[in-house]
mmCIF file of C-alpha atoms in Angstrom:
data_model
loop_
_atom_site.group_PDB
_atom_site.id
_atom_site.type_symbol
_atom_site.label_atom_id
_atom_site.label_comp_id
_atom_site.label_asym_id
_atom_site.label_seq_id
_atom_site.Cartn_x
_atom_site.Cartn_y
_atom_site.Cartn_z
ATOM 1 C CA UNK A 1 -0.311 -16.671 -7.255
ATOM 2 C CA UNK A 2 -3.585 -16.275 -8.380
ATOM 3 C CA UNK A 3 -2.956 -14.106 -12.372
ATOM 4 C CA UNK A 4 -5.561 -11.229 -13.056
ATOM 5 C CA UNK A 5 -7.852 -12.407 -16.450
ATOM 6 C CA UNK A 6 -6.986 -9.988 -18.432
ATOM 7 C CA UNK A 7 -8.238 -9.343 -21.625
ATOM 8 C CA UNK A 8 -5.608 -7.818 -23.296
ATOM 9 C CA UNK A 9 -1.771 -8.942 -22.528
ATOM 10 C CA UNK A 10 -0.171 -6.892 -20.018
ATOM 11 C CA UNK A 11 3.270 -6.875 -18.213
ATOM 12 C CA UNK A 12 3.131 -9.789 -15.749
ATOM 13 C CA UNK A 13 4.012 -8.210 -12.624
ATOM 14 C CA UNK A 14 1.267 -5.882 -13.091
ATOM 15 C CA UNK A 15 -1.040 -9.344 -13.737
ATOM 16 C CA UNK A 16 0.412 -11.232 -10.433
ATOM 17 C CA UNK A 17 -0.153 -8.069 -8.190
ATOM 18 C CA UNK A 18 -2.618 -8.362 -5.666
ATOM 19 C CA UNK A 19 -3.925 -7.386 -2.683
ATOM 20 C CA UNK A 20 -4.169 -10.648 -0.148
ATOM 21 C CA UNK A 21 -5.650 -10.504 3.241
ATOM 22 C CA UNK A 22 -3.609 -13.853 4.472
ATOM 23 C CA UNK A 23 0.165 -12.762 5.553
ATOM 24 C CA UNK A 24 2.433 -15.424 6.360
ATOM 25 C CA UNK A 25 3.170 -14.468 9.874
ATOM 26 C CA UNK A 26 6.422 -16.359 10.007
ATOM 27 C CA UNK A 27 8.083 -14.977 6.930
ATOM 28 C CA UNK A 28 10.373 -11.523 8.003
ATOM 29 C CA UNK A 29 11.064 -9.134 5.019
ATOM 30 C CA UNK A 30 14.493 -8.328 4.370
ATOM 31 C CA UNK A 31 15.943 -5.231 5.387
ATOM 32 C CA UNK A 32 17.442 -4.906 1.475
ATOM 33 C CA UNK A 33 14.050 -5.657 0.037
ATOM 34 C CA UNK A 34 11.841 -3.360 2.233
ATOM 35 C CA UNK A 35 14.801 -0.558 0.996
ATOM 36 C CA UNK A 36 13.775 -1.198 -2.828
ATOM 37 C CA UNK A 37 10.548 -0.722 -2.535
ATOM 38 C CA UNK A 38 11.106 2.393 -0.676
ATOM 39 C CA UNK A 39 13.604 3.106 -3.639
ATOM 40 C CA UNK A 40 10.736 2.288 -5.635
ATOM 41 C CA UNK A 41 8.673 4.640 -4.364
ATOM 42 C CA UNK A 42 11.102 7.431 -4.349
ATOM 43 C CA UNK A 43 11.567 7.480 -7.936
ATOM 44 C CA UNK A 44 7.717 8.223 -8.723
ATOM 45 C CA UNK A 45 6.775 10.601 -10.844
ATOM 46 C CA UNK A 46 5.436 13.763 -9.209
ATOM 47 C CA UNK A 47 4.171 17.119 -9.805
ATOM 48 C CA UNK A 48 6.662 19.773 -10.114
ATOM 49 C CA UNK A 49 9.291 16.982 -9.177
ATOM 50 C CA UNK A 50 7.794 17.673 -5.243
ATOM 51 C CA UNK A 51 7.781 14.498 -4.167
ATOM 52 C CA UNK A 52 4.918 14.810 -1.353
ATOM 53 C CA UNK A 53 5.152 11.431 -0.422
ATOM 54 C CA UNK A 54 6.259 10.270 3.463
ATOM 55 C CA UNK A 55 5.718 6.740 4.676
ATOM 56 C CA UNK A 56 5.997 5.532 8.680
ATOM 57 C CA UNK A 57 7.230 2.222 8.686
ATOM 58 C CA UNK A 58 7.053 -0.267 11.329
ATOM 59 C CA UNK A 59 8.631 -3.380 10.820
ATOM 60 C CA UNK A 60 7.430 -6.289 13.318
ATOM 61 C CA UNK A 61 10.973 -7.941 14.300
ATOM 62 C CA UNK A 62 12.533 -4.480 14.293
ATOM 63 C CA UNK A 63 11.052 -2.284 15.696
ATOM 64 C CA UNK A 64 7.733 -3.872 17.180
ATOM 65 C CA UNK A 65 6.832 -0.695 19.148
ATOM 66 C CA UNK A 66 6.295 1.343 16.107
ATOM 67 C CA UNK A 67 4.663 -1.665 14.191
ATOM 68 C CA UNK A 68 2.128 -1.569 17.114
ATOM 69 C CA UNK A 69 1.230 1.757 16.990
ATOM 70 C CA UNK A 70 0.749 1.782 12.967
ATOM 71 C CA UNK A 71 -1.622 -1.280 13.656
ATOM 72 C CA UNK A 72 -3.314 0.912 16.526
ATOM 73 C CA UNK A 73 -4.283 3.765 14.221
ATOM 74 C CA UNK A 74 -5.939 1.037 11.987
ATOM 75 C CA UNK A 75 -9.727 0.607 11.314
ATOM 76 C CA UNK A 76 -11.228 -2.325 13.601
ATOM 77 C CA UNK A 77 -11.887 -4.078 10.232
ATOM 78 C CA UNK A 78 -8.231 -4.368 9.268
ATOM 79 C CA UNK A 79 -6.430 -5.315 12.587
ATOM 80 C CA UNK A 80 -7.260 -8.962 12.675
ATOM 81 C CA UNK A 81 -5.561 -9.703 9.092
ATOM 82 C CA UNK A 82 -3.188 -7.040 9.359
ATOM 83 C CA UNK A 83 -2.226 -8.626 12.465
ATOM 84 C CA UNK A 84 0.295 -11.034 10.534
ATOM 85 C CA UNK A 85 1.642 -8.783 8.177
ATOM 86 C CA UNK A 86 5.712 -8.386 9.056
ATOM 87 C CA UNK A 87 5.815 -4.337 7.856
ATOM 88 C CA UNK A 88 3.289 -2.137 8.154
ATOM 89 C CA UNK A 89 3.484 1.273 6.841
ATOM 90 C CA UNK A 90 1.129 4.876 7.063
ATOM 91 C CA UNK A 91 0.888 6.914 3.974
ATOM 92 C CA UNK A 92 1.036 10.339 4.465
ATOM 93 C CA UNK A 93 0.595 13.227 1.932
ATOM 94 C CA UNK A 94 2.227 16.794 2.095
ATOM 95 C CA UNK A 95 0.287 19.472 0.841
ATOM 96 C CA UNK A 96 1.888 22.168 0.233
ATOM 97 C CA UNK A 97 4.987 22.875 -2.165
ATOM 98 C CA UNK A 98 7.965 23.365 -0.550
ATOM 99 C CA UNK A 99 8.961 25.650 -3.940
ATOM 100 C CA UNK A 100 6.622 28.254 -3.541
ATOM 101 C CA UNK A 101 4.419 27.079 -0.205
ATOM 102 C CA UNK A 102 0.834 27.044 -2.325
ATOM 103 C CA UNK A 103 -1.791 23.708 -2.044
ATOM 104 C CA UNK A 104 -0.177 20.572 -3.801
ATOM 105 C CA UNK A 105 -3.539 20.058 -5.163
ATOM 106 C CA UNK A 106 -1.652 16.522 -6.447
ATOM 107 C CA UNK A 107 -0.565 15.163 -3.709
ATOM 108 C CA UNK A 108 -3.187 12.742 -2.910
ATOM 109 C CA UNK A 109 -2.565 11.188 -6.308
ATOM 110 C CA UNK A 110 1.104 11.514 -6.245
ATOM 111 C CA UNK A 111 1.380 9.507 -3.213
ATOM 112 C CA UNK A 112 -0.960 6.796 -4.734
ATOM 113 C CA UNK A 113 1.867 6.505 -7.334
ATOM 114 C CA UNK A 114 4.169 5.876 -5.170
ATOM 115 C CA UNK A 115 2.270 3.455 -3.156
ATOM 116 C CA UNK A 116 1.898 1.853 -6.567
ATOM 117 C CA UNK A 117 5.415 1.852 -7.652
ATOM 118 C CA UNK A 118 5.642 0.441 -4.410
ATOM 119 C CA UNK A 119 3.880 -2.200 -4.836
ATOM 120 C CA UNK A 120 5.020 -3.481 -8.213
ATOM 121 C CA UNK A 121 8.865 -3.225 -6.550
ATOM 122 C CA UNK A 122 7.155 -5.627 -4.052
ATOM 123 C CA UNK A 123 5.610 -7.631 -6.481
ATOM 124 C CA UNK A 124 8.667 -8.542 -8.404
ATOM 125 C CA UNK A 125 10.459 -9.447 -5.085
ATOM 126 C CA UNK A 126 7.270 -11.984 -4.222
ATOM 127 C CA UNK A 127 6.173 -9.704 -1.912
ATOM 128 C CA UNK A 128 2.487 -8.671 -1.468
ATOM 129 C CA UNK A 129 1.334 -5.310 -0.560
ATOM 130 C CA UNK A 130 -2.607 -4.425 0.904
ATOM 131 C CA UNK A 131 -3.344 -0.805 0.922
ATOM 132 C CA UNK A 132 -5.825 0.598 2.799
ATOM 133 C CA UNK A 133 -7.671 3.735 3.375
ATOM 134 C CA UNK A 134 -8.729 2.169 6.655
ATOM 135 C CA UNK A 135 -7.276 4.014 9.020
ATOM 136 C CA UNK A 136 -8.102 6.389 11.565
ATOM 137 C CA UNK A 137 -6.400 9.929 10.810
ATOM 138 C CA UNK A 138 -6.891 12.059 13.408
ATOM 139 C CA UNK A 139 -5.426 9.519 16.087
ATOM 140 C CA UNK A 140 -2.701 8.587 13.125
ATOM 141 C CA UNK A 141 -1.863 12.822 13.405
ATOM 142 C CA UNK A 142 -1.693 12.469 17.425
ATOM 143 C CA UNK A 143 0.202 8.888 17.659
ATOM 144 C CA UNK A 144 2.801 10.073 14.929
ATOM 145 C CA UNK A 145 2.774 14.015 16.019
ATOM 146 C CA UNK A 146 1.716 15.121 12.076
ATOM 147 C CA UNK A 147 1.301 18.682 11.874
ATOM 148 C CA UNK A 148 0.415 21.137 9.530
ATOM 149 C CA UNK A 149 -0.355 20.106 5.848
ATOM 150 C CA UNK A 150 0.990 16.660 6.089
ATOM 151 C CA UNK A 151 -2.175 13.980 6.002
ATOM 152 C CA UNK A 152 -2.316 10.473 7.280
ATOM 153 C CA UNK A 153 -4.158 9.009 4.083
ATOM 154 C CA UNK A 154 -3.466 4.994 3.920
ATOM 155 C CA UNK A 155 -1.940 2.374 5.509
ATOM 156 C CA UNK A 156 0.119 -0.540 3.766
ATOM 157 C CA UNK A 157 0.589 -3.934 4.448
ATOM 158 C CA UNK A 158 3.456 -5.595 3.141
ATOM 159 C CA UNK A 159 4.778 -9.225 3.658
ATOM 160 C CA UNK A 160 4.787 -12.711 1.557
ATOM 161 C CA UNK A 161 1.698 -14.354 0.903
ATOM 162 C CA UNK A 162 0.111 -16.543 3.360
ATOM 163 C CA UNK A 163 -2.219 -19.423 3.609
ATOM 164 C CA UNK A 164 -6.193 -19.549 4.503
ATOM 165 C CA UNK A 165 -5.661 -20.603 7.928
ATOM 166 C CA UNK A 166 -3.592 -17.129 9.174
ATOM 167 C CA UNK A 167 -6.534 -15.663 8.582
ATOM 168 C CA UNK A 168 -10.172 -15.849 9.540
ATOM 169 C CA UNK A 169 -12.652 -17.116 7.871
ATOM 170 C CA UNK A 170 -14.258 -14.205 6.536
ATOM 171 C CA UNK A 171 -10.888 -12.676 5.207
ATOM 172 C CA UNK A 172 -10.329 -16.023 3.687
ATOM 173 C CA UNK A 173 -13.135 -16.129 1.657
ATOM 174 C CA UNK A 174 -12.239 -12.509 0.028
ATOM 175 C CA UNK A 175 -8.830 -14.033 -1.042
ATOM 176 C CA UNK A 176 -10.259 -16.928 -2.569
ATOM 177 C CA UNK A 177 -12.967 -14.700 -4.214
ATOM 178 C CA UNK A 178 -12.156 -14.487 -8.281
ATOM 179 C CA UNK A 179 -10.316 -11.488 -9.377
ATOM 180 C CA UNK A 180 -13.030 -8.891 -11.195
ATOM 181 C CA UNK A 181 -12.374 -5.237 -12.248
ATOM 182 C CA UNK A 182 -14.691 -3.024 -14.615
ATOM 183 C CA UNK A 183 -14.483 -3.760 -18.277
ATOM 184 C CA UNK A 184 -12.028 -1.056 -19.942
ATOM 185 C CA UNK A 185 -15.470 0.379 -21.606
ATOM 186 C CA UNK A 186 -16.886 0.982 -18.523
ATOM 187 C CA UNK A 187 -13.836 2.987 -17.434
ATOM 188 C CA UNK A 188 -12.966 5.209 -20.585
ATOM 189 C CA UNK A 189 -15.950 7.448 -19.925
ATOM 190 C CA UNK A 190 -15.318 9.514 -23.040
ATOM 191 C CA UNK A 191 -12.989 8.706 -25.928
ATOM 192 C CA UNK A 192 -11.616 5.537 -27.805
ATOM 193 C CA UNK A 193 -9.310 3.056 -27.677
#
């Protein structure tokens, strides 16, 4: 795998995750594993312990119908390379609190935790996980019948790393690109570290 350049030491599975475009098509992913990183997820913190996290999960030698129409409510952009992936899942948010039925006004970044619990889970397992905002929600609320305050938000890809060849050219050239991210000064918009 290709390591973040960090510039301070952090944990390594936080350094090793990324986001490829390149699935290897022929690689399944274990019914156990795809269960821990749901695990994973489930433990995420959350406001007021709510939990407004829900996935759909399609898994491509399981339950190919489903799969398909996850991949359907996908952006033209990310069908080709999400083509290979074997599990493909739809993040959805819930808005309102079940305790007291007012706007989760957290939700949206409560479910990017657990996406990113998620991912680390997958990470440690060799796994690789792609999120995307990508999608198209209003056919993702038809397809899946989501009502009311849940949200279609993001999709995830999830499968082992592939090679340059399952994927075209252009989507390639973005894995092979160096990995870059804003200098920690840039960031911290106001205080010290």
């Amino acid at each position: 795998m290709n390591d973040a350049p960090v510039g301070h030491p952090i944990h390594k599975l936080l350094q090793q995750r990324h986001s490829p475009y390149a699935f290897d098509p022929d690689r399944a992913v274990s019914a156990d594993d795809l269960a821990a990183l749901f695990e994973a997820a489930r433990w995420t913190m959350s406001s007021y312990n709510a939990q407004p996290w829900r996935y759909v999960v399609g898994v491509k030698q399981r339950s190919q119908p489903l799969w398909e129409q996850i991949h359907s409510v996908l952006v033209e952009g990310n069908q080709p390379w999400a083509a290979n992936a074997p599990v493909l899942a739809l993040g959805v948010a819930e808005h309102q609190f079940e305790h007291n039925g007012k706007p989760n006004k957290a939700a949206l970044h409560d479910l990017g935790a657990a996406s990113a619990y998620l991912s680390l889970e997958a990470t440690s397992r060799g796994l690789c996980v792609h999120q995307m905002i990508g999608i198209d929600p209003e056919k993702a609320r038809g397809v899946f019948s989501l009502a009311g305050s849940l949200e279609p938000v993001t999709a995830l890809a999830i499968g082992y790393p592939g090679k340059p060849h399952h994927v075209g050219e252009e989507y390639a050239k973005r894995d092979q690109r160096p990995r870059e991210r804003k200098s920690i000064s840039e960031i911290i918009i106001i205080g010290d570290i």
